[in-house]
Amino acid sequence: MRAMPEGFRWGVATAAYQIEGSVSADGRGPSIWDTFSATPGAVRHGDTGAIACDHYRRWKQDFALLSELGVSAYRFSLAWPRILPEGTGQVNQSGLDHYRRLVDDLLARGIEPVVTLYHWDLPQALQDRGGWTNRATIDAFARYAEVVAEALGDRVPRWITLNEPWVSSFVGYGSGRHAPGIADGRSALLAAHHLLCAHGAAVPVLRETSGQVGVTVNLSPVRPVTPEDADAARRVDGCQNRWFLDPLLAGRYPEDMIEWYGFADAEPGDLESIAAPLDFLGVNYYTRTWVASGDRDVPHPVHPSLDAHQVLPEKLPRTLMGWTIEPDGLRELLVRLRTDYPGLPPVLITENGAAFDDYVDPEGGVDDEERIAFLAGHLSALADAIDAGVDVRGYFCWSLLDNFEWAEGYGRRFGLYHVDYATQHRLAKASARWYADVVKRNGLP
Ligand SMILES: N=[N+]=NCCCCNC(=O)[C@@H]1[C@H]2[C@H](O)[C@@H](O)[C@H](O)[C@@H](CO)[C@@H]12
């Protein structure tokens, strides 16, 4: 038995655009993901979030699944375009009312709502004015935080300002593989900086509420494939991990990367604002990053896509996303955080999960043994990190439901519950029953 500490929070996570659907209902405005997914070739099979899991209408039945799992917390995101359809200006009360109902139902079930303000669905109206490359979006986000704090501030125990600013900026503005589909290195750096500034502007606003405040970053330990790749690996670590951890936890950008990028867009006061004290750090972990500099020419100053430098060791097992399955990477990154960042606040694992080739068998079940093994391995590694002294307060499995997996569309299933998109029927996979038992035991059997 690998028991987690007393009071450890067990949860599952979702995000608005990936599950809600109803993209034009009750005053919702368009987001950059509505625009991007409608762009031919942007998303596999031309999939969009227009319907997704129809969660905007089926949320009550989905919340019954949370009770079935026995989780003590549920992480989900608010759709900024439901609350401020134009990104700023007029507030849409229907949007706020929807999320009030969700939060109140969770509380009535004894489940802690963990609310992400921004999980990639920027109002299109803001992108029309430059989006995250426009410094004005910082103030728009601060206003959005004020509106949300006023509406829900008395009943949300944990706030997450941003989900994975690295993906929003380097994948959305650097590689163009995510919305808004821009492929420009300097835009990626500007977007990353403004996202971090937006986080810094929102922290004091949310701190006025009764809730704790944090941010979620995706972290991945970086390994060189051969010793000659050590420099390239350090740059990728600088791009994916340190470019966000250093400002958030140490109030500075990493010197080696400032030089590498030639970055000079921080204004006086920005770094102090970004480094506002956190009540917790959300960490999303999926895999390690393997790097081979291979090409001897200097890689693009901004790593638009890590894939360009990733050479995955053939011997390692992979998920359907092509990501190597490396549970010990979770222990490694948490111990590194504790070692390298003395100001590290308590940690929540806000996402961990995997896509496998799930299917409904002739008996009508989904026997996803690979997912059970994935989760068990990562929970064991998490217990190792806690035994090593890392203060981890909770774990959120990604995800409650199969959902819209961004540029991969619906072809990649991460859910504990299988979704038949033709009927919207939810079916507990074997991993759902396994996870419910882990939650009940407060640890691995
Ligand atoms: N190479 N490689 N990289 C490993 C991870 C790259 C960054 N992508 C994520 O972390 C996304 C995060 C997102 O919050 C969620 O909305 C997504 O559905 C999951 C699953 O994709 C994960």
XYZ file of C-alpha atoms and ligand atoms in Angstrom:
467
model
C 0.000 0.000 0.000
C 1.398 3.432 -1.003
C -0.761 5.774 1.079
C -0.827 9.493 0.310
C -0.703 12.037 3.152
C -3.818 12.652 5.232
C -6.078 15.211 3.534
C -4.549 14.595 0.081
C -6.950 15.862 -2.610
C -7.967 13.360 -5.267
C -9.517 14.803 -8.389
C -10.079 14.771 -12.099
C -9.621 17.652 -14.542
C -11.353 19.010 -17.641
C -11.375 22.223 -19.689
C -14.282 24.236 -21.087
C -13.574 24.153 -24.817
C -12.740 20.454 -24.720
C -16.050 19.284 -23.206
C -18.768 21.975 -23.193
C -20.021 22.351 -26.771
C -22.936 24.846 -27.062
C -20.451 27.350 -28.460
C -23.181 29.870 -29.397
C -25.610 29.283 -26.540
C -26.741 31.939 -24.056
C -24.584 34.751 -25.363
C -21.206 33.005 -25.619
C -18.837 34.823 -27.960
C -16.337 33.105 -30.299
C -12.924 32.047 -29.030
C -9.676 31.572 -30.939
C -10.311 27.819 -30.813
C -13.668 28.237 -32.556
C -11.850 30.154 -35.282
C -8.843 27.832 -35.420
C -10.800 24.559 -35.473
C -12.962 25.937 -38.311
C -9.767 26.502 -40.331
C -9.310 23.711 -42.899
C -6.381 21.459 -42.013
C -5.899 22.906 -38.512
C -7.475 20.025 -36.575
C -7.382 16.322 -37.439
C -10.473 15.251 -39.382
C -11.744 18.851 -39.253
C -13.032 18.237 -35.710
C -14.241 21.222 -33.676
C -15.500 21.866 -30.138
C -18.955 22.895 -31.397
C -20.577 19.876 -29.653
C -17.716 18.060 -27.882
C -19.187 16.153 -24.898
C -22.271 18.416 -24.782
C -21.249 19.070 -21.179
C -22.746 22.563 -21.144
C -26.143 20.813 -21.149
C -25.200 17.454 -19.546
C -23.080 18.790 -16.700
C -25.402 17.474 -13.966
C -25.101 13.861 -15.196
C -21.344 14.313 -15.506
C -21.149 15.599 -11.955
C -22.861 12.393 -10.849
C -19.814 10.600 -12.307
C -17.597 12.677 -10.011
C -19.608 11.401 -7.065
C -19.316 7.867 -8.475
C -15.524 8.252 -8.507
C -15.630 9.614 -4.978
C -13.225 12.452 -5.808
C -12.782 15.251 -3.268
C -11.945 17.900 -5.896
C -12.757 18.715 -9.496
C -10.663 20.985 -11.708
C -12.443 22.678 -14.589
C -12.129 25.908 -16.546
C -14.410 28.874 -17.141
C -14.915 29.901 -20.752
C -13.855 33.554 -20.857
C -16.042 34.088 -24.004
C -19.147 32.966 -22.061
C -18.549 35.580 -19.363
C -17.178 38.429 -21.517
C -18.180 37.610 -25.122
C -16.024 40.447 -26.448
C -13.215 39.725 -23.996
C -13.902 43.062 -22.299
C -16.893 45.356 -22.036
C -20.340 43.887 -21.433
C -20.593 41.012 -18.929
C -22.870 38.125 -19.975
C -24.797 37.187 -16.836
C -25.996 33.910 -18.417
C -22.377 32.798 -18.556
C -21.786 33.642 -14.915
C -25.065 31.986 -13.916
C -23.986 28.766 -15.635
C -20.784 28.574 -13.639
C -22.533 29.571 -10.413
C -24.771 26.508 -10.881
C -21.741 24.263 -11.461
C -19.859 25.534 -8.421
C -22.906 25.312 -6.155
C -23.654 21.746 -7.276
C -20.063 20.671 -6.620
C -20.134 22.201 -3.151
C -23.456 20.463 -2.455
C -21.756 17.164 -3.402
C -18.868 17.886 -1.030
C -16.483 18.269 -3.987
C -13.968 21.139 -3.989
C -14.185 23.258 -7.174
C -10.703 24.103 -8.510
C -11.342 26.770 -11.127
C -9.005 27.585 -14.011
C -9.689 31.026 -15.490
C -7.828 30.499 -18.754
C -7.482 27.174 -20.526
C -6.628 28.476 -24.008
C -10.020 29.781 -25.240
C -9.136 33.469 -25.680
C -12.092 35.578 -26.903
C -11.594 36.072 -30.631
C -12.309 39.793 -30.282
C -9.090 40.130 -28.279
C -7.110 38.131 -30.824
C -8.420 40.506 -33.487
C -6.374 43.142 -31.619
C -3.256 40.973 -31.352
C -4.313 38.629 -28.579
C -1.477 37.686 -26.240
C 1.050 39.667 -28.310
C -0.883 42.825 -27.378
C 0.008 44.159 -23.930
C -3.582 45.404 -23.541
C -4.709 41.800 -23.107
C -3.090 41.853 -19.681
C -5.640 44.415 -18.485
C -8.454 42.525 -20.199
C -7.495 39.403 -18.231
C -7.308 41.374 -14.968
C -10.830 42.698 -15.602
C -12.045 39.171 -16.380
C -10.550 38.047 -13.046
C -12.393 40.884 -11.271
C -15.721 39.870 -12.810
C -15.187 36.227 -11.833
C -13.950 37.103 -8.338
C -17.056 39.209 -7.723
C -19.390 36.463 -8.938
C -17.731 33.380 -7.426
C -15.187 34.728 -4.961
C -17.098 33.629 -1.870
C -17.331 29.944 -2.807
C -14.300 28.854 -4.905
C -11.547 27.443 -2.642
C -8.789 27.269 -5.277
C -8.129 29.439 -8.346
C -5.747 28.693 -11.182
C -5.042 31.783 -13.311
C -3.560 30.111 -16.411
C -3.237 26.613 -17.763
C 0.155 25.944 -19.393
C 1.313 29.353 -20.651
C 4.099 27.510 -22.550
C 1.536 25.828 -24.802
C -0.587 28.977 -25.205
C 2.478 30.946 -26.320
C 5.082 28.632 -27.899
C 2.590 26.295 -29.580
C -0.117 28.885 -30.318
C 2.144 31.753 -31.458
C 5.488 29.953 -32.042
C 4.739 26.782 -33.962
C 1.195 27.645 -35.062
C 0.024 24.107 -34.232
C -2.516 25.483 -31.776
C -4.819 28.508 -31.879
C -4.390 31.244 -32.991
C -2.097 29.422 -35.478
C 0.752 31.936 -35.612
C 4.267 30.670 -36.352
C 6.614 33.441 -35.258
C 9.355 33.191 -32.627
C 9.170 36.749 -31.360
C 5.358 36.542 -31.119
C 5.760 33.440 -28.949
C 8.082 35.282 -26.558
C 5.808 38.335 -26.404
C 2.771 36.128 -25.805
C 4.597 34.190 -23.070
C 5.574 37.421 -21.331
C 2.096 38.932 -21.533
C 0.525 35.692 -20.283
C 2.845 35.767 -17.269
C 2.031 39.451 -16.722
C -1.679 38.626 -16.939
C -1.146 35.990 -14.258
C 0.635 38.573 -12.117
C -2.205 41.074 -12.595
C -4.848 38.502 -11.637
C -3.182 37.202 -8.466
C -3.944 40.242 -6.261
C -7.499 40.345 -7.627
C -8.143 36.687 -6.762
C -6.370 37.089 -3.455
C -9.258 39.351 -2.420
C -11.497 36.262 -2.494
C -11.716 33.457 0.048
C -9.808 31.137 -2.273
C -6.177 30.122 -2.662
C -4.373 31.249 -5.835
C -2.048 29.314 -8.118
C -0.984 28.781 -11.709
C -0.539 25.591 -13.748
C 2.584 24.938 -15.791
C 3.394 21.896 -17.926
C 6.825 20.596 -16.988
C 8.932 17.943 -18.606
C 12.418 16.781 -17.546
C 14.706 17.168 -20.559
C 17.311 14.554 -21.499
C 20.000 14.727 -24.231
C 19.955 11.629 -26.425
C 23.792 11.692 -26.525
C 26.315 13.747 -24.496
C 26.889 15.952 -27.575
C 23.272 17.074 -27.266
C 23.697 18.519 -23.788
C 23.689 22.148 -24.975
C 20.535 21.661 -27.047
C 18.898 19.887 -24.105
C 19.727 22.776 -21.791
C 18.132 25.183 -24.280
C 14.972 23.078 -24.491
C 14.841 22.916 -20.674
C 15.249 26.687 -20.709
C 12.444 27.079 -23.239
C 9.919 24.665 -21.777
C 10.591 24.756 -18.042
C 12.862 27.536 -16.782
C 11.377 30.311 -18.976
C 8.236 30.039 -16.839
C 9.480 28.688 -13.500
C 12.179 31.344 -13.026
C 9.851 34.381 -13.414
C 7.021 32.768 -11.417
C 9.122 31.440 -8.540
C 12.300 33.570 -8.619
C 11.203 36.861 -10.242
C 13.683 36.727 -13.137
C 14.074 35.255 -16.595
C 16.928 32.749 -16.985
C 20.043 34.657 -18.117
C 21.210 32.021 -20.611
C 17.840 32.079 -22.339
C 17.502 35.884 -22.392
C 20.770 35.901 -24.298
C 19.745 33.007 -26.558
C 16.418 34.651 -27.401
C 17.661 38.257 -27.386
C 14.591 38.987 -25.288
C 14.147 42.601 -24.167
C 10.398 43.173 -23.854
C 9.965 43.117 -20.074
C 8.948 46.498 -18.690
C 9.816 47.868 -15.235
C 7.669 46.151 -12.606
C 6.690 43.214 -14.804
C 8.877 40.630 -13.089
C 7.858 41.764 -9.605
C 4.194 41.384 -10.591
C 4.746 37.961 -12.193
C 6.494 36.680 -9.063
C 3.497 37.414 -6.815
C 3.494 34.810 -4.007
C 1.490 31.673 -4.818
C -0.529 29.485 -2.493
C 0.234 26.501 -4.723
C 1.922 25.584 -8.001
C -0.076 23.438 -10.408
C 2.086 20.974 -12.345
C 0.919 19.079 -15.432
C 3.157 16.095 -16.193
C 2.887 13.758 -19.161
C 6.347 12.728 -20.326
C 10.038 13.455 -20.511
C 11.489 15.421 -23.443
C 14.370 13.806 -25.304
C 16.568 16.128 -27.362
C 19.094 15.556 -30.119
C 20.585 18.674 -31.632
C 21.181 16.567 -34.747
C 21.312 19.401 -37.215
C 24.447 21.369 -36.385
C 22.926 24.665 -37.457
C 21.571 26.833 -34.667
C 17.944 25.870 -34.064
C 15.319 28.591 -34.490
C 15.812 31.070 -31.599
C 12.441 29.960 -30.233
C 11.715 26.238 -30.208
C 8.419 26.482 -32.133
C 7.946 22.786 -31.806
C 9.877 20.493 -29.539
C 9.194 17.718 -32.006
C 11.786 19.240 -34.312
C 14.432 18.369 -31.720
C 12.958 15.299 -30.174
C 14.439 11.915 -30.917
C 12.573 9.441 -28.771
C 14.586 6.411 -27.680
C 12.988 3.512 -29.529
C 13.052 1.231 -26.492
C 10.654 3.340 -24.454
C 6.897 2.578 -24.516
C 4.702 5.375 -25.809
C 1.103 6.529 -25.556
C -1.115 7.122 -28.583
C 0.164 10.726 -28.550
C 3.672 9.369 -29.215
C 4.805 10.531 -25.767
C 7.176 8.230 -23.924
C 5.767 6.631 -20.790
C 8.237 7.638 -18.061
C 6.653 7.724 -14.587
C 9.992 8.421 -12.902
C 10.095 11.708 -14.804
C 7.386 12.931 -12.437
C 9.514 12.160 -9.379
C 12.555 13.668 -11.101
C 10.821 16.955 -11.947
C 9.304 17.370 -8.476
C 12.630 16.770 -6.725
C 14.257 19.225 -9.140
C 11.632 21.843 -8.301
C 12.299 21.440 -4.593
C 16.060 21.623 -5.159
C 16.197 24.502 -7.652
C 13.390 26.731 -6.332
C 13.645 27.485 -2.603
C 10.427 29.512 -2.840
C 8.459 26.483 -4.084
C 4.910 26.586 -2.656
C 2.870 23.391 -2.104
C 2.317 21.514 -5.371
C -0.834 20.129 -6.963
C -0.483 17.683 -9.845
C -3.193 19.371 -11.874
C -2.947 16.969 -14.835
C -1.555 13.507 -15.500
C -3.027 10.932 -17.845
C -2.663 9.230 -21.197
C -4.345 8.443 -24.493
C -4.473 4.818 -25.515
C -6.349 2.946 -28.239
C -9.519 2.479 -26.191
C -12.431 0.569 -27.675
C -15.748 -0.814 -26.442
C -15.425 -4.593 -26.479
C -18.215 -7.059 -27.447
C -19.223 -7.289 -23.774
C -19.760 -3.513 -23.751
C -16.761 -2.676 -21.587
C -13.508 -0.714 -22.041
C -10.718 -2.714 -20.494
C -8.041 0.003 -20.494
C -5.336 -1.866 -18.614
C -2.631 0.335 -20.194
C -4.180 3.422 -18.614
C -4.389 1.709 -15.227
C -0.694 0.781 -15.492
C 0.159 4.362 -16.565
C -1.702 5.912 -13.631
C -0.361 3.363 -11.133
C 3.213 4.005 -12.251
C 2.851 7.760 -11.983
C 1.127 7.620 -8.604
C 3.949 5.423 -7.337
C 6.492 7.959 -8.622
C 4.460 10.710 -6.944
C 4.615 8.808 -3.651
C 8.398 8.547 -4.112
C 8.623 12.333 -4.530
C 6.523 12.890 -1.424
C 8.746 10.437 0.490
C 11.719 12.529 -0.743
C 10.175 15.562 0.968
C 8.261 17.316 -1.821
C 5.067 18.933 -0.491
C 2.372 17.642 -2.868
C -1.216 18.286 -1.809
C -3.253 16.648 -4.551
C -3.524 14.810 -7.855
C -5.955 15.427 -10.749
C -6.246 12.745 -13.406
C -6.572 14.028 -16.968
C -9.390 13.492 -17.764
C -12.892 12.775 -16.473
C -14.225 12.269 -20.010
C -12.828 11.558 -23.450
C -12.878 14.997 -25.044
C -11.699 17.343 -27.825
C -7.935 16.832 -27.802
C -7.038 20.137 -29.479
C -5.232 19.660 -32.820
C -5.791 15.894 -32.546
C -9.562 16.315 -32.383
C -11.559 13.392 -30.959
C -9.088 10.774 -32.105
C -7.167 10.780 -28.836
C -9.076 9.533 -25.778
C -7.775 10.503 -22.286
C -10.953 9.905 -20.278
C -11.709 7.652 -17.356
C -15.159 7.606 -18.946
C -15.553 6.683 -22.604
C -17.747 9.047 -24.617
C -19.714 7.764 -27.608
C -19.911 11.066 -29.522
C -22.794 9.803 -31.677
C -25.019 9.186 -28.645
C -23.152 11.142 -25.934
C -23.351 8.002 -23.801
C -20.775 7.912 -21.013
C -19.280 4.509 -20.120
C -16.974 3.911 -17.149
C -13.709 2.392 -18.340
C -11.936 -0.151 -16.105
C -9.629 2.721 -15.102
C -12.587 4.642 -13.633
C -13.357 1.789 -11.250
C -9.667 1.386 -10.466
C -9.243 5.113 -9.784
C -12.350 5.164 -7.539
C -10.741 2.413 -5.446
C -7.458 4.344 -5.216
C -9.375 7.441 -4.088
C -11.258 5.423 -1.501
C -8.009 3.912 -0.151
C -6.188 7.267 -0.354
C -3.415 5.503 -2.227
C -2.261 2.585 -4.305
C -3.211 -0.902 -3.174
N 5.833 16.310 -26.516
N 5.215 16.509 -25.542
N 4.671 16.974 -24.687
C 3.873 16.581 -23.590
C 2.816 17.605 -23.247
C 2.802 18.791 -24.164
C 1.937 19.869 -23.665
N 0.495 19.495 -23.724
C -0.167 19.286 -22.620
O 0.404 19.287 -21.583
C -1.687 19.114 -22.693
C -2.396 19.491 -21.499
C -3.624 20.384 -21.605
O -3.815 21.144 -20.423
C -4.912 19.558 -21.852
O -5.933 20.461 -22.256
C -4.639 18.490 -22.910
O -5.847 17.834 -23.257
C -3.647 17.500 -22.299
C -3.411 16.299 -23.210
O -2.734 16.704 -24.372
C -2.345 18.155 -21.938
